[in-house]
Coordinates of C-alpha atoms in Angstrom, one line a residue:
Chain K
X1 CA 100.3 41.9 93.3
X2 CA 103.6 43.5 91.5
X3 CA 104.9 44.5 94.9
X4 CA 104.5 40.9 96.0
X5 CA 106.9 39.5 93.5
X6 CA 110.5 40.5 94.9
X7 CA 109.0 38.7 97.9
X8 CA 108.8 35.3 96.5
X9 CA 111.6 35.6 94.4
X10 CA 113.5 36.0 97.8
X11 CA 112.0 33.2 99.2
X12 CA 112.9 30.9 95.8
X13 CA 116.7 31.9 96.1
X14 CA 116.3 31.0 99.7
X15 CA 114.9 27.7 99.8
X16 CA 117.5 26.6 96.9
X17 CA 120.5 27.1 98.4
X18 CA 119.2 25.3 101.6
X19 CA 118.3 22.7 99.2
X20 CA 121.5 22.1 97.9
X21 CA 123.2 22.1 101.2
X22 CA 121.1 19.8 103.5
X23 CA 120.9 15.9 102.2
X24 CA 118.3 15.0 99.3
X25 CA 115.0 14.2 100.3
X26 CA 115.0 10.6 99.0
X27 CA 119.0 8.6 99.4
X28 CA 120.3 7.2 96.0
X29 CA 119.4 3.6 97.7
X30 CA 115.7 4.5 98.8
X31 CA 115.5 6.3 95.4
X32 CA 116.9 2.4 93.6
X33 CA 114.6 0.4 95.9
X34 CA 111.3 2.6 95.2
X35 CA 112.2 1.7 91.1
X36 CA 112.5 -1.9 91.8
X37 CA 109.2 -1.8 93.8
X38 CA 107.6 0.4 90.5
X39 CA 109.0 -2.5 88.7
X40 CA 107.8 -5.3 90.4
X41 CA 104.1 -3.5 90.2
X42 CA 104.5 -3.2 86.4
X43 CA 105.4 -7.1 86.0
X44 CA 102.6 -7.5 88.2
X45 CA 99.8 -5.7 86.2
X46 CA 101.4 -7.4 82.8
X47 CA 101.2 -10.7 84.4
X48 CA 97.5 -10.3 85.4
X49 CA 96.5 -10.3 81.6
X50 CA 98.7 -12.6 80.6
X51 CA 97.8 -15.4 83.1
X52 CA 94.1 -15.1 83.0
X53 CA 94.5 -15.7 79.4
X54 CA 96.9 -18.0 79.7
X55 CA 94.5 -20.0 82.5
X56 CA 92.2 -19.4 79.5
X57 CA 93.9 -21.5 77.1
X58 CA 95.4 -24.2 79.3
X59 CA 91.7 -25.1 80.6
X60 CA 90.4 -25.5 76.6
X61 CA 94.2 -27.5 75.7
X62 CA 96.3 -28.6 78.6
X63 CA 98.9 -29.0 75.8
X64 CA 99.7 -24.7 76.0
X65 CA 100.5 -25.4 79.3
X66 CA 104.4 -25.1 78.7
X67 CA 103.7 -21.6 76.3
X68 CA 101.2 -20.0 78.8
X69 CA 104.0 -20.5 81.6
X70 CA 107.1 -18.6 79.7
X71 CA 104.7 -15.8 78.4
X72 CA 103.1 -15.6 82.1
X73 CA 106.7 -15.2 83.4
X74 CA 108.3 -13.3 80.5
X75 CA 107.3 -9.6 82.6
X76 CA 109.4 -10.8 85.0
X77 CA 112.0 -9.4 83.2
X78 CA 111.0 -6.1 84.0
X79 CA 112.2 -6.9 88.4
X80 CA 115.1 -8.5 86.8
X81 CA 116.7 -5.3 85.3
X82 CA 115.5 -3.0 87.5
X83 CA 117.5 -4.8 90.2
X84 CA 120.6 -3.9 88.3
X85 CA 119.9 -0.7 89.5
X86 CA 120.2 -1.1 93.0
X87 CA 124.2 -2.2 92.6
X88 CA 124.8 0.8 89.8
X89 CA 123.6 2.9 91.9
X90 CA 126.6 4.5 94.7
X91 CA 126.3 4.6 98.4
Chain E
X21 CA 70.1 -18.8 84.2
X22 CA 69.2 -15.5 85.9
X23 CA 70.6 -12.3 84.7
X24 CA 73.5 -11.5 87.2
X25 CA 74.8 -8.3 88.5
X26 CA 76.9 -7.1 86.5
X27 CA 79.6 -5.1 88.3
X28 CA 83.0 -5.6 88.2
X29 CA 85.8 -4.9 85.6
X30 CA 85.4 -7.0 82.6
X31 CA 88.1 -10.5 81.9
X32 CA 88.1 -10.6 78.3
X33 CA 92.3 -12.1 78.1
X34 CA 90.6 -15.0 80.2
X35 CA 87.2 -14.9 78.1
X36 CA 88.9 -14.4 74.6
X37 CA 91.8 -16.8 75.4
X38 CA 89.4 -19.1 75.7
X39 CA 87.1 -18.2 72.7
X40 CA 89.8 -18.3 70.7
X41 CA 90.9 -22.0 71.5
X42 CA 87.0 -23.1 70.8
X43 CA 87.9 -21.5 67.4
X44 CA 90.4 -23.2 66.6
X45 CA 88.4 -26.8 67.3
X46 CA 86.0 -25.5 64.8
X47 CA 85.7 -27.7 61.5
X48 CA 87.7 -26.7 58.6
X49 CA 86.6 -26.8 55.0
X50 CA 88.6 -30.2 54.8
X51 CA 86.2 -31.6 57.2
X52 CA 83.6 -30.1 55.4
X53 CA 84.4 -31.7 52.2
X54 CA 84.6 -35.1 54.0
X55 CA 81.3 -34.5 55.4
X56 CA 79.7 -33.9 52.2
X57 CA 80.1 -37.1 51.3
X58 CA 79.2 -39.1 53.6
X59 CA 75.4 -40.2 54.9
X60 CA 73.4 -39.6 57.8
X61 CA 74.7 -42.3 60.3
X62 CA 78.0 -41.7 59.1
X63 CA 78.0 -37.8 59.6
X64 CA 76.9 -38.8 63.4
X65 CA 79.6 -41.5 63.4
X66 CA 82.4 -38.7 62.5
X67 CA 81.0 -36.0 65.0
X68 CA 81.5 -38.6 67.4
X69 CA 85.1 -38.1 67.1
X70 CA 85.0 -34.7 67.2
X71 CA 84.4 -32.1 70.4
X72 CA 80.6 -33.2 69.7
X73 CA 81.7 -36.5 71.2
X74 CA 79.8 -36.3 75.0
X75 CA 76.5 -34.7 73.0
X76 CA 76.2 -37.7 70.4
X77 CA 76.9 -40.5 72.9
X78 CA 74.2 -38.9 75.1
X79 CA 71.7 -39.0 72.5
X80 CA 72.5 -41.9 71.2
X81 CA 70.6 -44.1 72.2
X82 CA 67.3 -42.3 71.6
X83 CA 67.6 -40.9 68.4
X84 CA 69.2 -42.0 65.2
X85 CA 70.5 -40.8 61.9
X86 CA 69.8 -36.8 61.4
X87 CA 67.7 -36.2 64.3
X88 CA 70.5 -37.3 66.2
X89 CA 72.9 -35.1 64.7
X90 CA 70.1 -32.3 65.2
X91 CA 69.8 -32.5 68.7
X92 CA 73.7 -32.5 69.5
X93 CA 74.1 -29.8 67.3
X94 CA 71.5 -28.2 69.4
X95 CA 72.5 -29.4 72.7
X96 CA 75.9 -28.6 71.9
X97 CA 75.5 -25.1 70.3
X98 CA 73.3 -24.1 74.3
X99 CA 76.5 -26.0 75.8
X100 CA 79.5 -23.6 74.2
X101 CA 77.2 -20.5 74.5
X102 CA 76.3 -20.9 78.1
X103 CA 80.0 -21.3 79.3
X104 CA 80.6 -18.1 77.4
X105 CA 78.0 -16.8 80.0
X106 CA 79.7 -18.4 82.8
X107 CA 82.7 -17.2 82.4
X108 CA 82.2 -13.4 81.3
X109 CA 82.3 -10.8 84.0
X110 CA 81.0 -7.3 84.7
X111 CA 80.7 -5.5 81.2
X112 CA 81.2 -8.1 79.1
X113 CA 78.7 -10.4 80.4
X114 CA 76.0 -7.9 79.4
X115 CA 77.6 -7.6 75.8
X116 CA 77.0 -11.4 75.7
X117 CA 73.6 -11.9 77.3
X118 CA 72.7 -9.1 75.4
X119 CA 73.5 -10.2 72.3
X120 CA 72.8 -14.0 73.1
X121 CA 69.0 -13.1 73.3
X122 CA 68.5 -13.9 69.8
X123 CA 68.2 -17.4 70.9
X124 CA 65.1 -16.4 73.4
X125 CA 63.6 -15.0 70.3
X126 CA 64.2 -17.9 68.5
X127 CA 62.7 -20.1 71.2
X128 CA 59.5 -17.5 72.2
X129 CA 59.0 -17.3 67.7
X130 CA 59.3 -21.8 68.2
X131 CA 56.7 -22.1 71.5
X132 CA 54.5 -19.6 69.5
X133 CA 54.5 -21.7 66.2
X134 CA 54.8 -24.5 67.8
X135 CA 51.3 -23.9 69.3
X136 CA 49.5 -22.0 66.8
X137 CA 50.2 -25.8 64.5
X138 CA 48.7 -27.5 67.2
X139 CA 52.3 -29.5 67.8
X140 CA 52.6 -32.0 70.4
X141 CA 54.8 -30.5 73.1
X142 CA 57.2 -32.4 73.5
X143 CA 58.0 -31.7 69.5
X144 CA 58.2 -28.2 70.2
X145 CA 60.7 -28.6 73.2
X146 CA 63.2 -30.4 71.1
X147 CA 63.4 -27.4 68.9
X148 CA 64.2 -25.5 71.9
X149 CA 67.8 -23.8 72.1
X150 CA 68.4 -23.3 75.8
X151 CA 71.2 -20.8 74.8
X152 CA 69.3 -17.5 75.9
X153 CA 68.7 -15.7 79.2
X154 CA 65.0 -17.4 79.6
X155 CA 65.6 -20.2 81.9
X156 CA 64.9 -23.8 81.4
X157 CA 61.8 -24.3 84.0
X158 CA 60.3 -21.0 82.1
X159 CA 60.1 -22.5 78.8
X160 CA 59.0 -25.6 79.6
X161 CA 55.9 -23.5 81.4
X162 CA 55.6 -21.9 78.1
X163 CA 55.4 -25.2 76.0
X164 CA 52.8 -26.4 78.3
X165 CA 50.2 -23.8 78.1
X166 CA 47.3 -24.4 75.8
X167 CA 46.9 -21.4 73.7
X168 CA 48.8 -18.1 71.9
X169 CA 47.0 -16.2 74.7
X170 CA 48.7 -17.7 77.8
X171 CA 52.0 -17.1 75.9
X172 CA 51.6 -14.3 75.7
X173 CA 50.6 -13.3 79.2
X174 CA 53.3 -15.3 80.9
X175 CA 55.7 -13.5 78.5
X176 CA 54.0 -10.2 80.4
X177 CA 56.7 -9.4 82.8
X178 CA 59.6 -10.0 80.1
X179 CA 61.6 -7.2 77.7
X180 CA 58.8 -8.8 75.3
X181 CA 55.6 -8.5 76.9
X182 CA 54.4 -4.6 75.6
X183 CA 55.7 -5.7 72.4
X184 CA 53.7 -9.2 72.0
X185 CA 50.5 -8.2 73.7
X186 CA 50.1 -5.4 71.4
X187 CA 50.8 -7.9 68.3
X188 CA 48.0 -9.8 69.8
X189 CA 45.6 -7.6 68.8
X190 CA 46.6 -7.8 65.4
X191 CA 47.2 -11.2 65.3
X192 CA 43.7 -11.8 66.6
X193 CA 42.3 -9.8 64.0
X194 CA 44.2 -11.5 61.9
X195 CA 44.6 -14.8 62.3
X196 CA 48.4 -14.9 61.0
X197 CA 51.7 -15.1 63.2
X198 CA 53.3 -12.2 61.2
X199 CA 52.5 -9.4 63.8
X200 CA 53.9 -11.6 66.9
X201 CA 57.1 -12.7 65.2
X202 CA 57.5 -9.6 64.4
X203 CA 57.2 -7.9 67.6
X204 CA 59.6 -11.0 69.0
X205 CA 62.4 -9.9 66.0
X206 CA 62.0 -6.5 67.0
X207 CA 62.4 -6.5 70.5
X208 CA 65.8 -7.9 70.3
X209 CA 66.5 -6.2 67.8
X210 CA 66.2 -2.9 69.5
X211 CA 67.3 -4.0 73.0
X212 CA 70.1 -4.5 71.9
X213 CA 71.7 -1.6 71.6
X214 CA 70.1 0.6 73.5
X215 CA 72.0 2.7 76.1
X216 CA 75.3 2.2 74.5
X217 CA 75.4 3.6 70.9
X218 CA 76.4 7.1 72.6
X219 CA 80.4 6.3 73.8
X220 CA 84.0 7.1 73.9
X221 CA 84.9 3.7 74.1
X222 CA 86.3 2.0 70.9
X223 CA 85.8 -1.7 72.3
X224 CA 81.9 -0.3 72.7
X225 CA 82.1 1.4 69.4
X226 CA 83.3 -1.5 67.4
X227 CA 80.3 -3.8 69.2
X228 CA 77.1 -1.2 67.8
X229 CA 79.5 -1.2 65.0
X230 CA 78.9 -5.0 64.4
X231 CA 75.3 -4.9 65.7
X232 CA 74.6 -2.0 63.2
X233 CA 76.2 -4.0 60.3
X234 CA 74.0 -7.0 61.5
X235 CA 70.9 -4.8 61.9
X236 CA 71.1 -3.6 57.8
X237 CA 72.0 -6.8 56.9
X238 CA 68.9 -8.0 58.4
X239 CA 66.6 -5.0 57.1
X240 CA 68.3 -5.9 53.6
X241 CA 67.1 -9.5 53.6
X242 CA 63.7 -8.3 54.3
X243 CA 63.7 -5.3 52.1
X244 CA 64.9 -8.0 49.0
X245 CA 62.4 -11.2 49.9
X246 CA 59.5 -8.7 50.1
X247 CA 60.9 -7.4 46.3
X248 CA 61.4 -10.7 45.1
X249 CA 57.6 -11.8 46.1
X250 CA 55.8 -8.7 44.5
X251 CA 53.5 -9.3 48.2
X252 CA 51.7 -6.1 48.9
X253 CA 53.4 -5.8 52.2
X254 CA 54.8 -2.3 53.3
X255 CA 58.5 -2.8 54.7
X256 CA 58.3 -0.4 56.7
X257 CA 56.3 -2.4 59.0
X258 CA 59.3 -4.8 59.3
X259 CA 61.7 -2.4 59.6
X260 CA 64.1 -2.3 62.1
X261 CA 65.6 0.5 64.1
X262 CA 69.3 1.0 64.6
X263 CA 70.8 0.3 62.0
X264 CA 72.6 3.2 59.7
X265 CA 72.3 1.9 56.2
X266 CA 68.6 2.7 55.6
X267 CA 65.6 4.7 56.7
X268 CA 62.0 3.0 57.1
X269 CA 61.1 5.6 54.4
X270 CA 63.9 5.0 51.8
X271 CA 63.3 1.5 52.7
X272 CA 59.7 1.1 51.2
X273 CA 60.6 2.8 48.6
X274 CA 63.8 0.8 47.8
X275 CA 61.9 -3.0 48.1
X276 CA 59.7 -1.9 45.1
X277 CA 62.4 -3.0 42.2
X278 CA 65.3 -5.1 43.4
X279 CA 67.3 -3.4 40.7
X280 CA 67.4 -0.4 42.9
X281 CA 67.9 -1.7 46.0
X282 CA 70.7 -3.6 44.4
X283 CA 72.4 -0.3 43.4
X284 CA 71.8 1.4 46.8
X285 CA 73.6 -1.3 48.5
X286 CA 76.3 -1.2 46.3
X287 CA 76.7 2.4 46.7
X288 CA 76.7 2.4 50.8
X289 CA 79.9 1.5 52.8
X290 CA 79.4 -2.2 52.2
X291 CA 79.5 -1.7 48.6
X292 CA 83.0 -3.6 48.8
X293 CA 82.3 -6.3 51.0
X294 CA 79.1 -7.3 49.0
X295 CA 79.9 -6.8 45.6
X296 CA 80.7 -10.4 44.8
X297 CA 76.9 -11.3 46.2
X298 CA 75.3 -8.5 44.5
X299 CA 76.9 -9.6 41.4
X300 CA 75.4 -13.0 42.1
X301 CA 71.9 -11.8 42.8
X302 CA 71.9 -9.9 39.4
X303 CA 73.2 -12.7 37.6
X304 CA 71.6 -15.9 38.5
X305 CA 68.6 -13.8 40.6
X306 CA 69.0 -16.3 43.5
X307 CA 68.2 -15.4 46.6
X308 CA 69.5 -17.9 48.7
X309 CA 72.8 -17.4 47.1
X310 CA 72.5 -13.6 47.7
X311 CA 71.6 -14.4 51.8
X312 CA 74.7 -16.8 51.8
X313 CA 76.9 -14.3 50.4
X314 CA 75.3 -11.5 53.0
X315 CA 76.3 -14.5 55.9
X316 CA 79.6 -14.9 54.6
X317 CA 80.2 -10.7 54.4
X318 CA 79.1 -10.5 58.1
X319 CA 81.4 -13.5 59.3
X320 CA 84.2 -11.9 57.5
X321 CA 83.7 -8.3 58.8
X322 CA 83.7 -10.2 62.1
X323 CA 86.7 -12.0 61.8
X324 CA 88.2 -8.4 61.0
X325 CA 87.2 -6.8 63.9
X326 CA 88.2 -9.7 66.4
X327 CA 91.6 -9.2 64.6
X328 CA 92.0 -5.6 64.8
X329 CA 90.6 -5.2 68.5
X330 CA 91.3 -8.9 69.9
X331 CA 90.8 -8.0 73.4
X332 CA 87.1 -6.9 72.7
X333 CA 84.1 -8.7 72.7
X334 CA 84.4 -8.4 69.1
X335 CA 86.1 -12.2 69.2
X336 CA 83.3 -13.5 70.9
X337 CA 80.8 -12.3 68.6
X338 CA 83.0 -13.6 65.9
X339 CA 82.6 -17.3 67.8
X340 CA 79.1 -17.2 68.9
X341 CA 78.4 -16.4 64.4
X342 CA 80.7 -18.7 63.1
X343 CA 79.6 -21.7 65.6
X344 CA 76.0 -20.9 64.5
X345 CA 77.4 -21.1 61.2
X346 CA 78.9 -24.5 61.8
X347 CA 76.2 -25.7 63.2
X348 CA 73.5 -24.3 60.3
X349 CA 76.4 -26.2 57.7
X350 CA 76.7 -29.6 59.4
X351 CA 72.5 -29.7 59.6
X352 CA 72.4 -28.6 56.0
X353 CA 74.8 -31.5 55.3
X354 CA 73.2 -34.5 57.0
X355 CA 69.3 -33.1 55.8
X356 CA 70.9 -32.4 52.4
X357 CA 71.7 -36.2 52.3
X358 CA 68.9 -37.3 53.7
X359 CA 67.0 -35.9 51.4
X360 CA 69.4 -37.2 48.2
X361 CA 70.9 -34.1 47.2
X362 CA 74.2 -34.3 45.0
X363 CA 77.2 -32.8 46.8
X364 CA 77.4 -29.7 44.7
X365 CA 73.9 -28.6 45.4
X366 CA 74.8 -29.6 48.9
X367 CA 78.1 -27.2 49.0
X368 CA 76.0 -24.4 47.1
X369 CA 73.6 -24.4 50.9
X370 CA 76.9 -24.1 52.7
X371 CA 78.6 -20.8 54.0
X372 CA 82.4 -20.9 54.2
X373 CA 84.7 -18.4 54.0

């Protein structure tokens, strides 16, 4: 097992300096567009609560129509400032 | 209505959002006060105006004065409890049903009285809740049948049937409704929390919580009438499993001297939440006030947990006891005039928090 260690540490050193060299895996933009997609799932799964029980409380008084909407909506914050990160981020 | 399947993930924002609203429609203790002064004709006259509205103008024309406002309260109570069915999904739906089976207890323990006084049926059906998982078509069969026995054999293939047709034995030795009732009382009892006192889930936890609290309350009330009588009746009979306040042992042992039992309760974990009743039952030795105050503690303790855990079924429960509530308030009202009480032994019958 000891013998095999030198081997692998080899290998580590190796695979790092290629690393640094070639282009990253994911490109700054890919890497700003996959957080506004996270994002937009998050807002998503907030607004799934949110508007069933805000469906909930329009059918019983059609008068929480106007509060259900804003609070329904209100995650969709979240896409909002994520997609500042998409012109911070450089070519 | 049938018992559905019940997968899928549970909606309770959709479920409580809208329990919650139905709340908030729920009379207040201005309304109340108003109420109490008012008669018969006029209590119907203000429900009218009220979300009993369709229920009263329905009934209207065939009944009058408190039976009217007894059948909408009825027809109303089955209305808001059978949308709660609608609407739940998947987990919660069971929670529900499960729960809502007190009202096929009530109407089985109703079709069984109902018969054994030789009632007309048609008398016995307006009793009926049709609030519960036993369908409409099924009770009606059960009103029509002509004796205890047929009950209890079309009951057969129900959670009750083992339960009632070995009370049938008893009751045929005999001859008093005891044993049946019993068996009815304790079959929902115990059904319903079987299979999930044993979970990780606090949502779960907080609802045998509840239906623990509920079961001692209920084993209390029994323990103290069967003090207060001197009967020669062994509680342990009555007792009913699931609960974690008492012990069918301690309990016979307990319902000999009121005093005791008085002491016990007062020393268990809902020492704080009942002191103010137990203090009332050793000072004016009224029953009734001391069941009132055990109503109010358990209304209370509900309100709590549908606060703490709001996206629970913990807030439904909380509706489905204080609409009961409202309902057993309003009726105590307009019979209360009826029968020429003055308002303050009227508002001594009513719970409010």
């Amino acid at each position: 097992m000891l013998e095999l260690a030198p081997a692998f540490v080899d290998a580590a050193a190796l695979l790092a300096q290629e690393g640094a060299a070639a282009a990253p895996a994911i490109p700054n933009k890919a890497a700003a567009a996959l957080a506004v997609g996270l994002a937009a799932l998050g807002a998503g799964y907030a607004e799934r609560g949110i508007g069933s029980a805000a469906v909930g409380a329009i059918a019983e008084d059609e008068s929480l129509f106007g509060t259900g909407l804003i609070l329904t909506v209100l995650p969709e914050t979240l896409v909002i400032l994520a997609l500042v990160a998409v012109f911070l981020v450089p070519q | 209505m049938s018992v559905k399947e019940t997968d899928g993930t549970s909606n309770y924002e959709y479920v409580t959002a809208r329990v919650q609203a139905r709340r908030a429609a729920l009379f207040s203790d201005e309304d109340y006060r108003k109420l109490v002064r008012m008669g018969p004709s006029e209590i119907a006259r203000y429900m009218e105006e009220t979300e009993y509205e369709s229920e009263v103008n329905a009934l209207g024309s065939r009944y009058d004065g408190v039976d009217l406002i007894e059948h909408a309260l009825n027809r109303n109570l089955a209305k808001h409890f059978n949308d709660l069915l609608r609407w739940a999904d998947g987990q919660l739906y069971e929670f529900i049903a499960r729960y809502l089976r007190k009202f096929d207890a009530w109407n089985v323990k109703t079709v069984i009285r109902g018969i054994y006084s030789d009632s007309e049926s048609e008398a016995i059906e307006e009793d009926l809740i049709y609030a519960g998982e036993l369908d409409r078509q099924f009770l009606d069969r059960l009103v029509e049948s002509s004796s205890i026995e047929d009950v209890v054999e079309m009951l057969d293939r129900t959670r009750y049937g083992d339960a009632l047709a070995a009370a049938y034995e008893d009751y045929e030795e005999s001859g008093v409704l005891i044993p049946l009732e019993n068996a009815v009382d304790r079959t929902y009892y115990e059904g319903l929390m079987s299979g999930v006192t044993e979970t990780d889930d606090r949502a779960t936890q907080l609802y045998v919580e509840f239906l623990q609290a509920e079961i001692d309350f209920r084993n209390a009330r029994n323990a103290l009438r069967i003090a207060r009588t001197g009967a020669d009746l062994d509680p342990a009979d009555y007792f009913i499993e699931g609960g974690q306040l008492f012990r069918a042992s301690e309990l016979s042992q307990l319902s000999t001297s009121v005093d005791e039992l008085a002491t016990f309760i007062r020393d268990s974990t809902y020492g704080d939440d009942l002191s103010e009743a137990l203090d009332e039952l050793e000072r004016a030795e009224s029953l009734i006030g001391f069941e009132h105050a055990l109503d109010a503690a358990l209304l209370k303790y509900s309100d709590h947990l549908s606060h703490v855990f709001p996206l629970s079924v913990c807030p439904v429960l909380a509706y489905v006891l204080a609409k009961e509530r409202e309902v057993d308030n309003i009726r105590a009202i307009a019979r209360g005039r009826e029968a020429g009480l003055s308002e303050s032994e009227i508002e001594s019958e009513l719970v409010i928090l």
